[in-house]
Amino acid sequence: MSNSSWQPVPWQGQPGQQPSMLAAHADRERAVDVLRAGFAEGRLPQGEYERRIERAYQARTVGELSMLVADLPQGPMPQQQMMAGVPRTFLPPPAPATNGKAIGALVCGVGTVFSGGASAIPAVILGHMARKEIRERGEGGDGMAVAGLVLGWLAVAFWSLIIVLAVVSSVGR
């Protein structure tokens, strides 16, 4: 297709755009993309493709850009797509609620470091209660309950060992 056989077609642009509207960078890039596709498909010879690209970057209005790509297939126009909801059947099941006592067990277990072991017993009690409720109700949070239990029992063992050593050392004197 030579430049002499190319006939401009009247403006048919996007809704809301007038031929005299100043072209934005996005408009120019869209026109260049259409030209690239036309060249890649063999619809434009090299020389004409290069001239049209140069004119596209120099275009001031949307109408000028329209004239450059009027004889080429322009593909689908950009449209806003409505996001349709996913049917509930295809959604993953909701995550089970986390047991509140499991959270409390973990907080008390971590708190043994800051409370000098005073929260160790509540951590153990809450941990055992949480694990029972989790099994019965199918709730989440078993890992937190176990962590609270482990930290609580470690603190109980540590302070029991300290007390035993203190008693043994005071009896031995």
mmCIF file of N, CA and C in Angstrom, residues 40-101:
data_model
loop_
_atom_site.group_PDB
_atom_site.id
_atom_site.type_symbol
_atom_site.label_atom_id
_atom_site.label_comp_id
_atom_site.label_asym_id
_atom_site.label_seq_id
_atom_site.Cartn_x
_atom_site.Cartn_y
_atom_site.Cartn_z
ATOM 1 N N ALA A 40 3.210 -5.067 11.611
ATOM 2 C CA ALA A 40 3.536 -6.457 11.928
ATOM 3 C C ALA A 40 2.681 -7.421 11.110
ATOM 4 N N GLU A 41 1.451 -7.028 10.782
ATOM 5 C CA GLU A 41 0.568 -7.874 9.990
ATOM 6 C C GLU A 41 0.827 -7.741 8.490
ATOM 7 N N GLY A 42 1.756 -6.877 8.104
ATOM 8 C CA GLY A 42 2.076 -6.693 6.697
ATOM 9 C C GLY A 42 1.125 -5.754 5.976
ATOM 10 N N ARG A 43 0.370 -4.963 6.707
ATOM 11 C CA ARG A 43 -0.578 -4.037 6.091
ATOM 12 C C ARG A 43 0.088 -2.730 5.657
ATOM 13 N N LEU A 44 1.258 -2.431 6.230
ATOM 14 C CA LEU A 44 1.970 -1.194 5.896
ATOM 15 C C LEU A 44 3.398 -1.528 5.480
ATOM 16 N N PRO A 45 3.887 -0.915 4.386
ATOM 17 C CA PRO A 45 5.305 -1.074 4.042
ATOM 18 C C PRO A 45 6.158 -0.253 5.016
ATOM 19 N N GLN A 46 7.404 -0.599 5.083
ATOM 20 C CA GLN A 46 8.342 0.015 6.036
ATOM 21 C C GLN A 46 8.355 1.537 5.958
ATOM 22 N N GLY A 47 8.474 2.074 4.775
ATOM 23 C CA GLY A 47 8.565 3.529 4.619
ATOM 24 C C GLY A 47 7.303 4.242 5.096
ATOM 25 N N GLU A 48 6.159 3.722 4.709
ATOM 26 C CA GLU A 48 4.901 4.348 5.120
ATOM 27 C C GLU A 48 4.711 4.228 6.638
ATOM 28 N N TYR A 49 5.068 3.079 7.169
ATOM 29 C CA TYR A 49 4.978 2.870 8.614
ATOM 30 C C TYR A 49 5.802 3.925 9.357
ATOM 31 N N GLU A 50 7.048 4.137 8.914
ATOM 32 C CA GLU A 50 7.926 5.117 9.572
ATOM 33 C C GLU A 50 7.370 6.534 9.453
ATOM 34 N N ARG A 51 6.809 6.892 8.270
ATOM 35 C CA ARG A 51 6.225 8.226 8.106
ATOM 36 C C ARG A 51 5.017 8.411 9.025
ATOM 37 N N ARG A 52 4.191 7.412 9.107
ATOM 38 C CA ARG A 52 2.998 7.525 9.950
ATOM 39 C C ARG A 52 3.371 7.599 11.448
ATOM 40 N N ILE A 53 4.372 6.864 11.838
ATOM 41 C CA ILE A 53 4.819 6.917 13.243
ATOM 42 C C ILE A 53 5.305 8.327 13.559
ATOM 43 N N GLU A 54 6.102 8.874 12.655
ATOM 44 C CA GLU A 54 6.616 10.238 12.853
ATOM 45 C C GLU A 54 5.462 11.236 12.941
ATOM 46 N N ARG A 55 4.484 11.103 12.052
ATOM 47 C CA ARG A 55 3.326 12.002 12.089
ATOM 48 C C ARG A 55 2.486 11.800 13.348
ATOM 49 N N ALA A 56 2.426 10.584 13.835
ATOM 50 C CA ALA A 56 1.644 10.317 15.056
ATOM 51 C C ALA A 56 2.240 11.059 16.249
ATOM 52 N N TYR A 57 3.560 11.039 16.347
ATOM 53 C CA TYR A 57 4.194 11.736 17.477
ATOM 54 C C TYR A 57 4.141 13.258 17.317
ATOM 55 N N GLN A 58 3.906 13.734 16.096
ATOM 56 C CA GLN A 58 3.791 15.173 15.877
ATOM 57 C C GLN A 58 2.337 15.654 15.905
ATOM 58 N N ALA A 59 1.389 14.737 15.923
ATOM 59 C CA ALA A 59 -0.035 15.099 15.863
ATOM 60 C C ALA A 59 -0.428 15.924 17.074
ATOM 61 N N ARG A 60 -1.271 16.932 16.831
ATOM 62 C CA ARG A 60 -1.735 17.791 17.926
ATOM 63 C C ARG A 60 -3.158 17.447 18.341
ATOM 64 N N THR A 61 -3.946 16.888 17.405
ATOM 65 C CA THR A 61 -5.347 16.618 17.730
ATOM 66 C C THR A 61 -5.662 15.138 17.556
ATOM 67 N N VAL A 62 -6.771 14.751 18.165
ATOM 68 C CA VAL A 62 -7.242 13.374 18.055
ATOM 69 C C VAL A 62 -7.653 13.078 16.612
ATOM 70 N N GLY A 63 -8.170 14.075 15.926
ATOM 71 C CA GLY A 63 -8.562 13.903 14.530
ATOM 72 C C GLY A 63 -7.377 13.545 13.645
ATOM 73 N N GLU A 64 -6.230 14.200 13.866
ATOM 74 C CA GLU A 64 -5.026 13.886 13.086
ATOM 75 C C GLU A 64 -4.604 12.439 13.316
ATOM 76 N N LEU A 65 -4.680 12.000 14.555
ATOM 77 C CA LEU A 65 -4.312 10.615 14.866
ATOM 78 C C LEU A 65 -5.293 9.643 14.213
ATOM 79 N N SER A 66 -6.553 10.009 14.222
ATOM 80 C CA SER A 66 -7.578 9.164 13.624
ATOM 81 C C SER A 66 -7.312 8.953 12.141
ATOM 82 N N MET A 67 -6.886 10.007 11.480
ATOM 83 C CA MET A 67 -6.610 9.916 10.040
ATOM 84 C C MET A 67 -5.442 8.976 9.760
ATOM 85 N N LEU A 68 -4.487 8.893 10.676
ATOM 86 C CA LEU A 68 -3.316 8.044 10.462
ATOM 87 C C LEU A 68 -3.646 6.557 10.563
ATOM 88 N N VAL A 69 -4.676 6.213 11.316
ATOM 89 C CA VAL A 69 -4.982 4.797 11.536
ATOM 90 C C VAL A 69 -6.342 4.401 10.970
ATOM 91 N N ALA A 70 -6.985 5.301 10.216
ATOM 92 C CA ALA A 70 -8.345 5.063 9.726
ATOM 93 C C ALA A 70 -8.448 3.840 8.819
ATOM 94 N N ASP A 71 -7.401 3.511 8.066
ATOM 95 C CA ASP A 71 -7.473 2.392 7.136
ATOM 96 C C ASP A 71 -6.931 1.089 7.736
ATOM 97 N N LEU A 72 -6.712 1.075 9.046
ATOM 98 C CA LEU A 72 -6.180 -0.113 9.719
ATOM 99 C C LEU A 72 -7.185 -0.638 10.737
ATOM 100 N N PRO A 73 -7.226 -1.972 10.914
ATOM 101 C CA PRO A 73 -8.083 -2.499 11.978
ATOM 102 C C PRO A 73 -7.551 -2.012 13.325
ATOM 103 N N GLN A 74 -8.427 -1.504 14.158
ATOM 104 C CA GLN A 74 -7.962 -0.889 15.392
ATOM 105 C C GLN A 74 -8.208 -1.743 16.620
ATOM 106 N N GLY A 75 -8.768 -2.906 16.450
ATOM 107 C CA GLY A 75 -8.960 -3.784 17.588
ATOM 108 C C GLY A 75 -10.023 -3.258 18.532
ATOM 109 N N PRO A 76 -10.186 -3.913 19.638
ATOM 110 C CA PRO A 76 -11.218 -3.481 20.579
ATOM 111 C C PRO A 76 -10.860 -2.148 21.212
ATOM 112 N N MET A 77 -11.842 -1.318 21.352
ATOM 113 C CA MET A 77 -11.631 -0.035 22.010
ATOM 114 C C MET A 77 -11.596 -0.269 23.507
ATOM 115 N N PRO A 78 -10.778 0.480 24.234
ATOM 116 C CA PRO A 78 -10.740 0.287 25.679
ATOM 117 C C PRO A 78 -12.095 0.626 26.294
ATOM 118 N N GLN A 79 -12.572 -0.258 27.144
ATOM 119 C CA GLN A 79 -13.843 -0.048 27.812
ATOM 120 C C GLN A 79 -13.681 -0.393 29.279
ATOM 121 N N GLN A 80 -14.482 0.253 30.088
ATOM 122 C CA GLN A 80 -14.486 -0.115 31.487
ATOM 123 C C GLN A 80 -15.313 -1.381 31.616
ATOM 124 N N GLN A 81 -14.747 -2.360 32.272
ATOM 125 C CA GLN A 81 -15.462 -3.610 32.442
ATOM 126 C C GLN A 81 -16.083 -3.642 33.826
ATOM 127 N N MET A 82 -17.275 -4.133 33.866
ATOM 128 C CA MET A 82 -17.941 -4.283 35.151
ATOM 129 C C MET A 82 -17.395 -5.545 35.800
ATOM 130 N N MET A 83 -17.062 -5.420 37.050
ATOM 131 C CA MET A 83 -16.572 -6.583 37.783
ATOM 132 C C MET A 83 -17.773 -7.389 38.268
ATOM 133 N N ALA A 84 -17.982 -8.504 37.662
ATOM 134 C CA ALA A 84 -19.093 -9.350 38.072
ATOM 135 C C ALA A 84 -18.681 -10.128 39.314
ATOM 136 N N GLY A 85 -19.608 -10.328 40.183
ATOM 137 C CA GLY A 85 -19.317 -11.078 41.397
ATOM 138 C C GLY A 85 -19.079 -12.547 41.081
ATOM 139 N N VAL A 86 -18.245 -13.165 41.844
ATOM 140 C CA VAL A 86 -17.965 -14.580 41.680
ATOM 141 C C VAL A 86 -19.071 -15.348 42.395
ATOM 142 N N PRO A 87 -19.667 -16.329 41.728
ATOM 143 C CA PRO A 87 -20.700 -17.106 42.406
ATOM 144 C C PRO A 87 -20.155 -17.742 43.677
ATOM 145 N N ARG A 88 -20.960 -17.744 44.707
ATOM 146 C CA ARG A 88 -20.538 -18.253 46.013
ATOM 147 C C ARG A 88 -20.020 -19.680 45.918
ATOM 148 N N THR A 89 -20.523 -20.443 44.957
ATOM 149 C CA THR A 89 -20.108 -21.832 44.792
ATOM 150 C C THR A 89 -18.613 -21.944 44.528
ATOM 151 N N PHE A 90 -18.038 -20.964 43.831
ATOM 152 C CA PHE A 90 -16.642 -21.043 43.430
ATOM 153 C C PHE A 90 -15.696 -20.327 44.382
ATOM 154 N N LEU A 91 -16.226 -19.693 45.402
ATOM 155 C CA LEU A 91 -15.388 -19.009 46.376
ATOM 156 C C LEU A 91 -14.869 -20.012 47.401
ATOM 157 N N PRO A 92 -13.662 -19.792 47.909
ATOM 158 C CA PRO A 92 -13.179 -20.692 48.959
ATOM 159 C C PRO A 92 -14.032 -20.491 50.213
ATOM 160 N N PRO A 93 -14.126 -21.532 51.029
ATOM 161 C CA PRO A 93 -14.922 -21.375 52.249
ATOM 162 C C PRO A 93 -14.280 -20.324 53.151
ATOM 163 N N PRO A 94 -15.092 -19.588 53.887
ATOM 164 C CA PRO A 94 -14.523 -18.572 54.774
ATOM 165 C C PRO A 94 -13.672 -19.228 55.855
ATOM 166 N N ALA A 95 -12.622 -18.535 56.238
ATOM 167 C CA ALA A 95 -11.738 -19.059 57.279
ATOM 168 C C ALA A 95 -12.511 -19.113 58.600
ATOM 169 N N PRO A 96 -12.279 -20.164 59.381
ATOM 170 C CA PRO A 96 -12.992 -20.240 60.657
ATOM 171 C C PRO A 96 -12.531 -19.124 61.586
ATOM 172 N N ALA A 97 -13.431 -18.728 62.465
ATOM 173 C CA ALA A 97 -13.101 -17.680 63.438
ATOM 174 C C ALA A 97 -12.020 -18.186 64.385
ATOM 175 N N THR A 98 -11.156 -17.284 64.798
ATOM 176 C CA THR A 98 -10.092 -17.646 65.733
ATOM 177 C C THR A 98 -10.642 -17.620 67.151
ATOM 178 N N ASN A 99 -10.337 -18.654 67.895
ATOM 179 C CA ASN A 99 -10.801 -18.759 69.277
ATOM 180 C C ASN A 99 -10.132 -17.674 70.119
ATOM 181 N N GLY A 100 -10.941 -16.937 70.862
ATOM 182 C CA GLY A 100 -10.425 -15.845 71.696
ATOM 183 C C GLY A 100 -9.535 -16.324 72.821
ATOM 184 N N LYS A 101 -9.837 -17.503 73.376
ATOM 185 C CA LYS A 101 -9.010 -18.035 74.466
ATOM 186 C C LYS A 101 -7.628 -18.442 73.955
#
